[in-house]
C-alpha positions as a Python dict, from the first residue, in 0.01 Angstrom:
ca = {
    (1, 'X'): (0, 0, 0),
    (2, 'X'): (-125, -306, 142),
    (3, 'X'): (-249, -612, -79),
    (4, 'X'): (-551, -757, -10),
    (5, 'X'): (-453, -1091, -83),
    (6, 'X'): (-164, -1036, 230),
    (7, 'X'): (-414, -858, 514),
    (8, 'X'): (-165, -933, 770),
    (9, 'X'): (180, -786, 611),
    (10, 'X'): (364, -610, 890),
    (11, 'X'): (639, -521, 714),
    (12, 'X'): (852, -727, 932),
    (13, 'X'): (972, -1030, 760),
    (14, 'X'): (1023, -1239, 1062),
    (15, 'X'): (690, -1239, 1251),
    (16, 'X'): (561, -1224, 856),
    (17, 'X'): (733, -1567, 809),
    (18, 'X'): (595, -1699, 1097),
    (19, 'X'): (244, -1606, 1064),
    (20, 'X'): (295, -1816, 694),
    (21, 'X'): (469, -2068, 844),
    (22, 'X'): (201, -2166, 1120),
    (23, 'X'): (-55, -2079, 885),
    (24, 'X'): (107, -2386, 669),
    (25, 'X'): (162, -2631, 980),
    (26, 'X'): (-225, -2535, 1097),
    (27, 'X'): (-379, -2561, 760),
    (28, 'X'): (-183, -2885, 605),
    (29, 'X'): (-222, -2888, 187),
    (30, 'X'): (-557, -2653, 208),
    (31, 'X'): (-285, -2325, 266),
    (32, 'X'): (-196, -2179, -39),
    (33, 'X'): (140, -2159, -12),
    (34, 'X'): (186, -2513, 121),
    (35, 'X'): (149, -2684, -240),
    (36, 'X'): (369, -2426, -404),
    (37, 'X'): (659, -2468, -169),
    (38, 'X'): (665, -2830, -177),
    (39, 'X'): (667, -2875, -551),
    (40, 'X'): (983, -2605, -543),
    (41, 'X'): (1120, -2852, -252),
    (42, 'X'): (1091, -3131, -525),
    (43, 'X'): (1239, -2937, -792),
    (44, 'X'): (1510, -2843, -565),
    (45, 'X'): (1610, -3236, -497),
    (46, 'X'): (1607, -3298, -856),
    (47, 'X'): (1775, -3036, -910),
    (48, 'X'): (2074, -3135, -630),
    (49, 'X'): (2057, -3503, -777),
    (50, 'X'): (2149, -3383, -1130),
    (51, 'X'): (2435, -3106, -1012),
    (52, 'X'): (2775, -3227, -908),
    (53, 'X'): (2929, -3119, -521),
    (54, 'X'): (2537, -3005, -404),
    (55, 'X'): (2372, -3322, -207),
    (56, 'X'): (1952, -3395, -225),
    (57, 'X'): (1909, -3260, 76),
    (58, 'X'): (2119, -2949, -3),
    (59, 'X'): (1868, -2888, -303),
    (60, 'X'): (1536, -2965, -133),
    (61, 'X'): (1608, -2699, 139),
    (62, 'X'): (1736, -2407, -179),
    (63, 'X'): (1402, -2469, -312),
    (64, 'X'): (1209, -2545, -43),
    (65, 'X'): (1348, -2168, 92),
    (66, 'X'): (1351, -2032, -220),
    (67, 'X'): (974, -2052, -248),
    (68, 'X'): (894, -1966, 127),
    (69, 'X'): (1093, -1668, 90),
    (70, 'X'): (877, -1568, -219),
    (71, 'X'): (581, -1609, -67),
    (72, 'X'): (656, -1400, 202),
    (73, 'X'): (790, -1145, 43),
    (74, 'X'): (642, -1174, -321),
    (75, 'X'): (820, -791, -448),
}
């Protein structure tokens, strides 16, 4: 079933991630999945500052990926 909000969903998660990714890059904050991702990014950092052994930058990237990844594939 394809979802209407997702026209282009191949099925392949690669080329999918890259169609969202340069969608983000072309599009700046006006993508939809730009805002989303960078306030799990934040989360992440806060996240890595609080938590003992796992570094800022360790934490922004989790969420940061995290997010991506559910955006891609949202099932």
């Amino acid at each position: 079933m394809t979802d209407p909000k997702r026209p282009h969903d191949t099925g392949d998660f690669v080329f999918d991630a890259r169609q969202e990714l340069s969608g983000m890059l072309a599009d700046g904050l006006d993508h939809p999945s730009t805002k989303p991702v960078l306030v799990w990014a934040a989360l992440g950092a806060v996240a890595g500052a609080a938590l003992p052994f796992v570094s800022i930058g360790m934490g922004l990237a989790a969420g940061a990926g995290y997010k991506f990844y559910k955006r891609v594939r949202p099932d």
